[in-house]
Short mmCIF file of C-alpha atoms and ligand atoms in Angstrom, two decimals:
data_model
loop_
_atom_site.label_atom_id
_atom_site.label_comp_id
_atom_site.label_asym_id
_atom_site.label_seq_id
_atom_site.Cartn_x
_atom_site.Cartn_y
_atom_site.Cartn_z
CA MET P 1 -2.20 -30.84 -2.79
CA PRO P 2 -5.83 -32.33 -1.96
CA ALA P 3 -8.65 -29.69 -2.08
CA THR P 4 -9.45 -28.97 0.82
CA VAL P 5 -5.97 -28.83 2.66
CA ALA P 6 -7.75 -27.19 5.97
CA PRO P 7 -10.98 -27.68 5.94
CA ASN P 8 -11.63 -27.04 10.22
CA ALA P 9 -9.11 -24.21 9.94
CA VAL P 10 -11.16 -22.70 7.02
CA ALA P 11 -14.43 -23.60 9.37
CA ALA P 12 -12.53 -21.94 12.11
CA VAL P 13 -12.01 -18.12 10.95
CA SER P 14 -14.80 -15.99 12.83
CA GLU P 15 -16.45 -13.06 10.76
CA ALA P 16 -17.46 -11.35 13.92
CA ARG P 17 -13.61 -11.63 15.58
CA GLN P 18 -12.44 -10.12 12.76
CA TRP P 19 -15.45 -7.30 11.95
CA ASP P 20 -14.94 -6.28 15.58
CA ARG P 21 -11.21 -6.03 15.23
CA LEU P 22 -11.45 -3.73 12.13
CA MET P 23 -13.99 -1.69 14.03
CA ALA P 24 -11.70 -1.67 17.14
CA LEU P 25 -8.99 -0.56 14.47
CA ALA P 26 -10.88 1.82 12.46
CA GLU P 27 -11.76 4.03 15.90
CA LEU P 28 -7.93 5.01 15.83
CA GLY P 29 -8.26 7.81 13.58
CA ALA P 30 -12.28 7.88 12.66
CA ILE P 31 -13.00 10.58 10.38
CA THR P 32 -16.22 11.32 8.50
CA GLY P 33 -16.42 12.00 5.02
CA ALA P 34 -18.97 13.63 2.82
CA ASP P 35 -22.94 12.08 3.52
CA GLY P 36 -21.53 10.39 7.16
CA ALA P 37 -19.85 7.86 5.53
CA PRO P 38 -16.97 6.21 8.62
CA GLY P 39 -13.83 6.44 7.18
CA VAL P 40 -10.01 6.81 8.70
CA ASN P 41 -7.04 9.35 8.77
CA ARG P 42 -4.14 6.99 10.68
CA GLN P 43 -0.97 8.06 8.75
CA ALA P 44 2.05 6.29 8.44
CA LEU P 45 4.59 6.69 11.96
CA THR P 46 1.92 8.72 13.87
CA PRO P 47 0.79 7.97 17.64
CA LEU P 48 -2.54 6.89 16.29
CA ASP P 49 -0.60 4.28 13.69
CA ALA P 50 1.57 3.71 17.24
CA GLU P 51 -1.47 2.88 19.26
CA ALA P 52 -3.57 0.85 16.30
CA ARG P 53 -0.08 -1.30 16.19
CA ARG P 54 -0.03 -2.11 20.03
CA LEU P 55 -3.54 -3.13 19.59
CA VAL P 56 -2.74 -5.52 17.36
CA LEU P 57 0.41 -6.69 19.06
CA GLY P 58 -2.14 -7.68 21.93
CA TRP P 59 -3.97 -9.64 19.76
CA GLY P 60 -1.21 -11.67 18.32
CA THR P 61 0.93 -12.27 21.22
CA ALA P 62 -2.53 -13.00 23.50
CA LEU P 63 -2.43 -15.85 21.03
CA GLY P 64 0.83 -16.56 21.56
CA LEU P 65 2.31 -15.64 18.51
CA THR P 66 6.13 -13.89 18.92
CA ALA P 67 6.25 -10.19 17.76
CA SER P 68 9.43 -8.51 16.71
CA VAL P 69 10.33 -5.34 14.84
CA ASP P 70 12.63 -4.86 12.02
CA VAL P 71 14.90 -1.30 11.40
CA LEU P 72 12.40 0.08 9.59
CA GLY P 73 9.60 -0.47 11.73
CA ASN P 74 8.21 -3.57 9.77
CA LEU P 75 5.97 -5.47 12.33
CA PHE P 76 5.91 -8.89 12.75
CA LEU P 77 4.49 -11.79 14.69
CA ARG P 78 5.60 -15.39 14.57
CA HIS P 79 3.12 -18.43 14.52
CA GLU P 80 5.81 -20.96 14.84
CA GLY P 81 6.55 -23.82 12.15
CA THR P 82 6.77 -27.54 13.49
CA GLU P 83 9.94 -27.16 11.45
CA PRO P 84 10.99 -23.84 12.75
CA GLY P 85 14.96 -23.77 10.50
CA LEU P 86 12.72 -23.22 6.89
CA ALA P 87 11.87 -20.38 5.23
CA PRO P 88 8.67 -18.24 6.74
CA VAL P 89 5.39 -17.61 4.91
CA LEU P 90 4.57 -14.12 5.18
CA SER P 91 0.99 -12.73 4.89
CA GLY P 92 0.35 -9.03 5.89
CA SER P 93 -0.18 -5.79 4.20
CA HIS P 94 -0.44 -2.06 5.91
CA MET P 95 -1.78 -0.46 8.76
CA ASP P 96 -1.50 3.14 7.61
CA SER P 97 -4.21 5.12 6.25
CA GLN P 98 -4.73 8.01 3.47
CA PRO P 99 -5.99 10.96 4.98
CA ALA P 100 -9.46 10.79 3.54
CA GLY P 101 -9.24 7.09 3.61
CA GLY P 102 -11.51 4.35 4.63
CA ARG P 103 -11.68 1.27 6.61
CA PHE P 104 -10.14 -1.55 4.99
CA ASP P 105 -7.43 -0.30 2.76
CA GLY P 106 -4.15 -2.27 4.24
CA ILE P 107 -5.39 -3.41 7.47
CA TRP P 108 -7.78 -5.72 6.38
CA GLY P 109 -4.58 -7.77 5.32
CA VAL P 110 -3.45 -7.62 8.38
CA ILE P 111 -6.60 -8.70 9.96
CA ALA P 112 -7.25 -11.33 7.56
CA ALA P 113 -4.05 -12.15 7.98
CA LEU P 114 -4.19 -12.55 11.76
CA GLU P 115 -7.34 -14.44 11.68
CA ALA P 116 -6.02 -17.17 8.91
CA VAL P 117 -3.42 -17.74 11.81
CA GLN P 118 -5.55 -17.49 14.44
CA ALA P 119 -7.70 -20.49 12.75
CA LEU P 120 -5.17 -22.51 12.26
CA ARG P 121 -4.00 -22.47 15.83
CA GLU P 122 -7.72 -23.26 17.24
CA ALA P 123 -8.37 -25.23 14.43
CA GLY P 124 -4.79 -27.21 15.87
CA ILE P 125 -3.39 -27.55 12.87
CA ALA P 126 -0.28 -27.36 12.85
CA THR P 127 1.85 -25.74 10.03
CA ARG P 128 5.82 -26.52 8.80
CA ARG P 129 6.87 -23.61 7.93
CA PRO P 130 6.50 -20.80 10.29
CA ILE P 131 3.93 -18.33 9.49
CA GLU P 132 4.48 -14.61 9.74
CA VAL P 133 2.30 -12.27 10.49
CA VAL P 134 3.80 -8.21 8.40
CA ALA P 135 2.06 -4.87 9.26
CA TRP P 136 5.09 -3.01 6.65
CA THR P 137 5.50 0.69 7.33
CA ASN P 138 4.58 3.67 5.18
CA GLU P 139 2.66 1.49 1.92
CA GLU P 140 0.51 4.80 1.25
CA GLY P 141 3.20 7.27 0.94
CA SER P 142 1.04 10.35 1.82
CA ARG P 143 2.53 11.39 4.80
CA PHE P 144 6.02 10.75 3.66
CA ALA P 145 6.59 10.19 -0.06
CA PRO P 146 7.00 7.61 -1.54
CA GLY P 147 4.82 4.43 -0.38
CA CYS P 148 5.68 1.41 0.42
CA MET P 149 9.60 1.84 2.32
CA GLY P 150 9.37 -0.85 4.73
CA SER P 151 8.87 -3.75 2.15
CA MET P 152 11.13 -2.21 -0.24
CA ALA P 153 14.21 -2.01 2.58
CA TYR P 154 12.64 -5.36 3.12
CA ALA P 155 13.68 -6.69 -0.38
CA GLY P 156 16.41 -4.64 -0.60
CA TYR P 157 15.38 -2.16 -3.27
CA ARG P 158 16.67 0.86 -1.87
CA PRO P 159 18.82 0.96 1.56
CA PRO P 160 16.79 1.72 5.09
CA GLU P 161 18.29 4.95 5.19
CA THR P 162 17.06 5.80 1.82
CA TRP P 163 14.33 7.87 3.36
CA ASP P 164 15.69 9.58 6.27
CA ALA P 165 15.48 12.85 5.50
CA VAL P 166 11.76 13.26 4.19
CA THR P 167 9.77 15.51 5.39
CA ASP P 168 5.45 15.30 6.43
CA PRO P 169 4.13 18.86 5.87
CA GLU P 170 4.87 20.07 9.40
CA GLY P 171 8.35 19.43 8.81
CA ILE P 172 8.93 16.38 10.50
CA ARG P 173 11.81 13.96 9.27
CA PHE P 174 10.31 10.36 8.10
CA GLY P 175 14.18 9.19 9.78
CA ASP P 176 12.92 11.07 13.35
CA ALA P 177 9.27 9.82 13.17
CA LEU P 178 10.72 6.25 12.83
CA ALA P 179 13.09 6.95 15.71
CA THR P 180 9.86 7.65 18.04
CA LEU P 181 8.42 4.61 16.92
CA LEU P 182 10.87 3.07 17.16
CA ALA P 183 12.02 4.10 20.53
CA SER P 184 8.14 3.51 21.65
CA GLU P 185 8.22 -0.24 20.67
CA ALA P 186 11.81 -0.85 22.65
CA ASP P 187 10.14 -3.70 24.40
CA LEU P 188 9.52 -6.20 20.99
CA PRO P 189 12.42 -7.92 19.80
CA ARG P 190 14.21 -6.22 17.20
CA ARG P 191 15.01 -8.83 13.85
CA GLY P 192 17.41 -8.17 11.48
CA LEU P 193 16.31 -6.10 8.07
CA GLY P 194 14.70 -8.03 5.31
CA VAL P 195 17.00 -10.30 2.42
CA LEU P 196 19.50 -7.92 3.56
CA GLU P 197 20.11 -10.01 7.28
CA GLY P 198 17.52 -13.26 6.98
CA PRO P 199 17.10 -15.20 3.82
CA ALA P 200 14.09 -14.97 1.95
CA PRO P 201 10.31 -16.09 2.93
CA HIS P 202 8.90 -19.02 1.03
CA ALA P 203 6.22 -17.05 -0.17
CA TYR P 204 4.12 -14.11 0.32
CA VAL P 205 0.34 -13.87 0.34
CA GLU P 206 -1.83 -10.23 0.64
CA ALA P 207 -5.13 -10.10 1.01
CA HIS P 208 -6.52 -6.79 0.32
CA ILE P 209 -9.71 -4.95 -1.04
CA GLU P 210 -9.76 -4.85 -4.70
CA GLN P 211 -10.59 -1.23 -4.81
CA GLY P 212 -12.41 -1.16 -8.15
CA PRO P 213 -15.09 -2.28 -9.60
CA ILE P 214 -14.68 -5.46 -11.22
CA LEU P 215 -15.38 -8.01 -8.71
CA GLU P 216 -19.12 -6.77 -8.03
CA GLU P 217 -20.08 -5.64 -11.63
CA ALA P 218 -18.89 -9.44 -12.41
CA GLY P 219 -20.57 -10.74 -9.57
CA CYS P 220 -17.44 -12.06 -7.97
CA ASP P 221 -16.45 -13.20 -4.06
CA ILE P 222 -12.69 -13.49 -4.38
CA GLY P 223 -10.04 -12.02 -7.31
CA ILE P 224 -7.15 -13.99 -7.79
CA VAL P 225 -4.64 -11.16 -8.13
CA THR P 226 -1.95 -11.96 -11.71
CA GLY P 227 0.17 -9.09 -11.27
CA ILE P 228 0.27 -5.08 -10.62
CA GLN P 229 0.57 -2.52 -13.14
CA GLY P 230 3.99 -0.14 -12.69
CA SER P 231 3.96 3.02 -11.18
CA ARG P 232 6.03 5.93 -11.04
CA TRP P 233 5.86 9.43 -9.12
CA PHE P 234 7.28 12.81 -9.65
CA LEU P 235 7.78 15.69 -7.66
CA VAL P 236 7.63 18.75 -9.73
CA GLU P 237 9.06 22.05 -8.47
CA LEU P 238 8.74 25.61 -10.58
CA THR P 239 10.71 28.56 -9.16
CA GLY P 240 9.48 31.80 -10.42
CA ALA P 241 8.55 35.27 -8.59
CA SER P 242 6.68 36.80 -5.98
CA ALA P 243 4.97 40.40 -6.61
CA HIS P 244 2.01 42.04 -6.46
CA ALA P 245 -1.16 41.30 -7.84
CA GLY P 246 -2.54 44.83 -8.47
CA THR P 247 0.50 46.54 -9.79
CA ALA P 248 2.89 43.86 -11.71
CA PRO P 249 2.13 43.76 -14.87
CA VAL P 250 1.10 40.20 -16.49
CA SER P 251 4.28 40.91 -19.08
CA THR P 252 6.76 40.77 -16.45
CA ARG P 253 5.63 38.55 -14.09
CA ARG P 254 7.49 34.90 -13.39
CA ASP P 255 4.52 33.30 -11.92
CA ALA P 256 4.70 29.91 -11.48
CA VAL P 257 0.69 28.95 -11.29
CA GLN P 258 0.77 30.25 -14.54
CA ASP P 259 3.79 27.64 -15.72
CA MET P 260 1.74 25.01 -13.42
CA VAL P 261 -1.56 25.15 -15.64
CA ARG P 262 0.88 24.92 -18.81
CA ALA P 263 3.13 22.38 -17.22
CA ILE P 264 -0.04 19.93 -16.80
CA GLY P 265 -1.82 21.05 -20.03
CA ALA P 266 1.63 19.69 -21.93
CA LEU P 267 1.40 16.39 -19.21
CA ASN P 268 -2.04 16.12 -20.92
CA VAL P 269 -1.32 15.77 -24.14
CA LEU P 270 1.59 13.27 -23.53
CA MET P 271 -0.34 11.30 -21.19
CA GLU P 272 -3.25 10.81 -24.05
CA ASP P 273 -4.34 7.09 -24.55
CA PRO P 274 -7.36 6.23 -25.97
CA THR P 275 -7.57 3.00 -24.58
CA ASP P 276 -7.79 4.78 -20.93
CA VAL P 277 -5.32 1.89 -19.85
CA LEU P 278 -2.81 5.10 -18.67
CA ARG P 279 -3.69 6.71 -15.21
CA PHE P 280 -2.04 10.08 -14.60
CA THR P 281 -2.75 12.17 -11.86
CA VAL P 282 -1.92 15.18 -10.42
CA ALA P 283 -3.62 15.16 -7.23
CA SER P 284 -1.16 17.47 -4.40
CA ILE P 285 -0.19 21.10 -5.00
CA GLU P 286 1.14 23.68 -2.71
CA VAL P 287 1.65 27.48 -4.07
CA LYS P 288 4.05 29.63 -1.80
CA PRO P 289 3.23 32.28 -0.93
CA ASN P 290 -0.67 31.08 -1.14
CA SER P 291 -2.32 34.07 -1.17
CA SER P 292 -4.89 35.28 -3.52
CA ASN P 293 -2.92 39.06 -4.18
CA SER P 294 0.33 37.89 -4.66
CA VAL P 295 1.92 36.22 -7.78
CA ALA P 296 2.31 32.41 -7.05
CA GLU P 297 6.32 32.25 -6.78
CA THR P 298 6.76 28.17 -6.47
CA VAL P 299 4.81 25.97 -6.91
CA LYS P 300 4.90 22.15 -5.78
CA PHE P 301 2.82 19.28 -7.59
CA THR P 302 3.24 15.64 -7.48
CA ILE P 303 2.88 13.04 -10.35
CA ASP P 304 1.49 9.58 -10.32
CA PHE P 305 1.79 7.70 -13.68
CA ARG P 306 0.72 4.36 -13.54
CA HIS P 307 0.70 1.87 -16.68
CA PRO P 308 0.81 -2.33 -17.11
CA ASP P 309 3.65 -1.92 -19.84
CA ALA P 310 6.92 -1.30 -18.17
CA ALA P 311 7.68 0.71 -21.96
CA VAL P 312 5.35 2.59 -21.84
CA LEU P 313 6.32 3.53 -18.15
CA ARG P 314 9.97 3.97 -18.92
CA ALA P 315 8.82 5.92 -22.54
CA ARG P 316 6.72 8.77 -21.01
CA GLY P 317 7.86 8.63 -18.05
CA ASP P 318 10.87 9.97 -19.18
CA ALA P 319 9.50 12.10 -21.50
CA ILE P 320 8.13 14.52 -18.06
CA GLU P 321 11.05 16.26 -18.22
CA ALA P 322 11.36 17.79 -21.14
CA THR P 323 7.80 17.83 -21.69
CA ILE P 324 7.57 20.35 -18.40
CA LYS P 325 10.55 22.18 -19.78
CA GLY P 326 9.02 22.84 -23.01
CA ALA P 327 5.94 23.94 -21.49
CA VAL P 328 6.93 26.94 -18.89
CA ARG P 329 7.15 30.19 -19.93
CA ASN P 330 9.72 31.33 -17.45
CA CYS P 331 9.93 29.63 -14.14
CA ALA P 332 12.94 27.45 -13.08
CA VAL P 333 11.93 23.52 -13.38
CA SER P 334 13.34 20.75 -11.04
CA LEU P 335 11.95 17.36 -11.29
CA THR P 336 12.71 14.93 -9.23
CA GLU P 337 11.56 11.02 -9.66
CA ARG P 338 10.14 9.38 -5.93
CA PHE P 339 9.28 6.19 -6.30
CA ASN P 340 9.38 3.66 -9.40
CA ALA P 341 7.80 0.29 -9.11
CA ALA P 342 7.94 -2.01 -12.03
CA PRO P 343 5.14 -3.90 -13.30
CA ALA P 344 4.74 -6.85 -11.66
CA VAL P 345 3.32 -10.61 -12.48
CA PHE P 346 2.84 -12.97 -9.85
CA ALA P 347 4.00 -16.62 -9.26
CA PRO P 348 1.55 -19.95 -10.90
CA GLU P 349 2.56 -21.60 -7.08
CA VAL P 350 0.11 -18.65 -5.15
CA THR P 351 -2.20 -17.68 -7.78
CA GLU P 352 -3.20 -21.48 -8.39
CA ALA P 353 -3.20 -21.79 -5.09
CA VAL P 354 -5.90 -19.12 -4.32
CA ALA P 355 -7.98 -20.28 -7.46
CA ARG P 356 -8.09 -24.32 -5.76
CA ALA P 357 -9.41 -22.58 -2.36
CA ALA P 358 -11.72 -20.17 -4.22
CA THR P 359 -13.38 -23.89 -5.73
CA ALA P 360 -12.73 -25.62 -3.07
CA GLN P 361 -14.99 -23.39 -1.03
CA GLY P 362 -17.46 -22.53 -4.02
CA LEU P 363 -17.11 -19.11 -3.95
CA ARG P 364 -17.05 -17.29 -7.06
CA ALA P 365 -13.26 -15.91 -8.95
CA MET P 366 -11.47 -14.33 -11.44
CA HIS P 367 -8.51 -13.56 -12.70
CA ILE P 368 -7.93 -9.66 -12.25
CA PRO P 369 -5.23 -7.39 -12.03
CA SER P 370 -4.24 -4.81 -9.90
CA GLY P 371 -4.17 -1.04 -10.43
CA ALA P 372 -3.40 -0.52 -7.04
CA PHE P 373 0.28 -0.54 -6.01
CA HIS P 374 0.66 -3.08 -3.04
CA ASP P 375 3.99 -3.63 -0.89
CA ALA P 376 3.34 -7.26 -2.86
CA GLN P 377 5.26 -5.66 -5.67
CA PHE P 378 8.66 -5.82 -3.73
CA LEU P 379 8.02 -9.24 -2.82
CA VAL P 380 7.70 -10.85 -6.49
CA PRO P 381 12.01 -11.14 -6.93
CA LEU P 382 12.18 -12.53 -3.28
CA CYS P 383 9.86 -15.96 -3.47
CA PRO P 384 6.47 -16.93 -4.93
CA THR P 385 4.28 -13.83 -4.33
CA GLY P 386 0.29 -13.11 -4.52
CA MET P 387 -2.94 -11.35 -3.57
CA ILE P 388 -6.16 -12.14 -2.95
CA PHE P 389 -8.76 -9.73 -3.92
CA ILE P 390 -12.40 -9.28 -2.54
CA PRO P 391 -14.74 -7.15 -3.75
CA SER P 392 -14.80 -2.77 -2.79
CA ARG P 393 -18.47 -1.40 -3.24
CA LYS P 394 -19.03 0.70 -5.96
CA GLY P 395 -15.53 0.22 -6.42
CA ILE P 396 -14.65 3.16 -4.09
CA SER P 397 -11.82 2.86 -2.12
CA HIS P 398 -9.20 5.95 -0.98
CA ASN P 399 -12.58 7.86 0.53
CA PRO P 400 -13.96 7.29 3.43
CA ALA P 401 -17.20 5.49 1.46
CA GLU P 402 -15.08 2.41 1.30
CA TYR P 403 -16.79 -0.38 1.85
CA SER P 404 -16.88 -4.35 2.11
CA SER P 405 -19.22 -6.37 4.05
CA PRO P 406 -18.44 -8.75 7.28
CA SER P 407 -18.99 -11.60 5.11
CA GLN P 408 -16.96 -10.59 2.34
CA LEU P 409 -14.54 -10.09 4.39
CA ALA P 410 -14.35 -13.34 5.97
CA GLN P 411 -14.11 -14.68 2.58
CA GLY P 412 -11.28 -13.67 1.69
CA THR P 413 -10.17 -14.53 5.31
CA ARG P 414 -11.23 -17.78 4.44
CA VAL P 415 -9.12 -18.40 1.21
CA LEU P 416 -6.79 -17.16 2.66
CA ALA P 417 -6.70 -19.62 4.99
CA GLN P 418 -6.70 -22.29 3.29
CA VAL P 419 -3.90 -21.08 1.28
CA LEU P 420 -1.59 -20.37 4.02
CA ALA P 421 -2.19 -23.92 5.06
CA GLU P 422 -1.48 -25.16 1.73
CA LEU P 423 1.86 -22.95 1.15
CA ALA P 424 3.63 -23.52 5.13
CA ASN P 425 3.17 -27.18 4.44
CA SER P 426 5.11 -26.90 0.96
C1 LIG O 501 -2.13 2.65 -3.04
O1 LIG O 501 -2.25 3.52 -1.82
C2 LIG O 501 -2.12 3.04 -4.39
O2 LIG O 501 -1.68 4.29 -4.37
O3 LIG O 501 -2.26 2.66 -5.54
MN1 LIG O 502 -3.54 -0.80 0.49
MN1 LIG O 503 -3.86 2.87 -0.37
#
């Protein structure tokens, strides 16, 4: 394969068009963070998500791409190949955000894929294989846990009805929110669900902001992503008894908050890691009745646990339940595992194509693992899969202050355009 396989397409990537699209999408769910940072709160399957999808659909169909949606709400825009029967190359990411999210996490991967395909078409470059731009449903998992529902269902990792009964904080069921979204997109052709009802893709490439500080600190433009560490999510429910804060002797209480503190203390010991590789986070806590002068009857809290080594993930993750049960004093404990994504290693077909494209374009690139999980993790068993990272300012993400510049974003998209052209002709 020549080093510069699609120079015209690379030149046709428009930094301004891509940035304008990202800024138009950032208006849908715009929020203001600390110091006035312009963030986004656009959670999965909300009316804002539907509006954002319409905007992207409009741009894609105006280009001549063919839209379709599957039963999980994964949205596809297809650029036809000269040999339409060949398995497509897929590229995209997600459009939902964190509740206090930034303007680039996920959405850039969708817009980058669209921009890369538009550039190929404007440069008059035909590809043998189709290229499908994809927006996966509910990657963040912040409204409906867990994340990556769309890609997990596409990959056949879980049956599509798995999460129907999951509720959001308002009690809305995932299945109902999904049905509402699909009803609003009844005008789109329905396609079969992923590899359950269709062929595996030829390859999958996801562009994403790094969300950490490594590229910026190393002065690199492009991250050649080598793989993704494993993640496990748990929901812990502690049930005690409510009582009057002024009258109930402490010795008689079954206080769920106090038991939560004991449990988290013991988990911190279980998760100790002098190498600082392990990631352990408790970040969502729900207390009932949540009143300052009533002893807490129930507490629900989440655990997000990550590690690149599957053995560590298994051993310490499997020890969580016994650790909590050994630490609490008098509450009942229930533990549910909500997400289990094994560490993933990306394919040389993709990492080498990313490295070649970056070199051909004179960009500074380095190999880098992903600490965040991504939909790409679930594509790994299906086809050669990889990711392209660009720097995140100060490594900040899941925060309105998340920022990558128009030119950094365009550099990533130019690499993506070349990689897609190469893979879609292989
Ligand atoms: C994805 O958003 C993650 O939490 O890694
Ligand atoms: Mn993301
Ligand atoms: Mn995210």
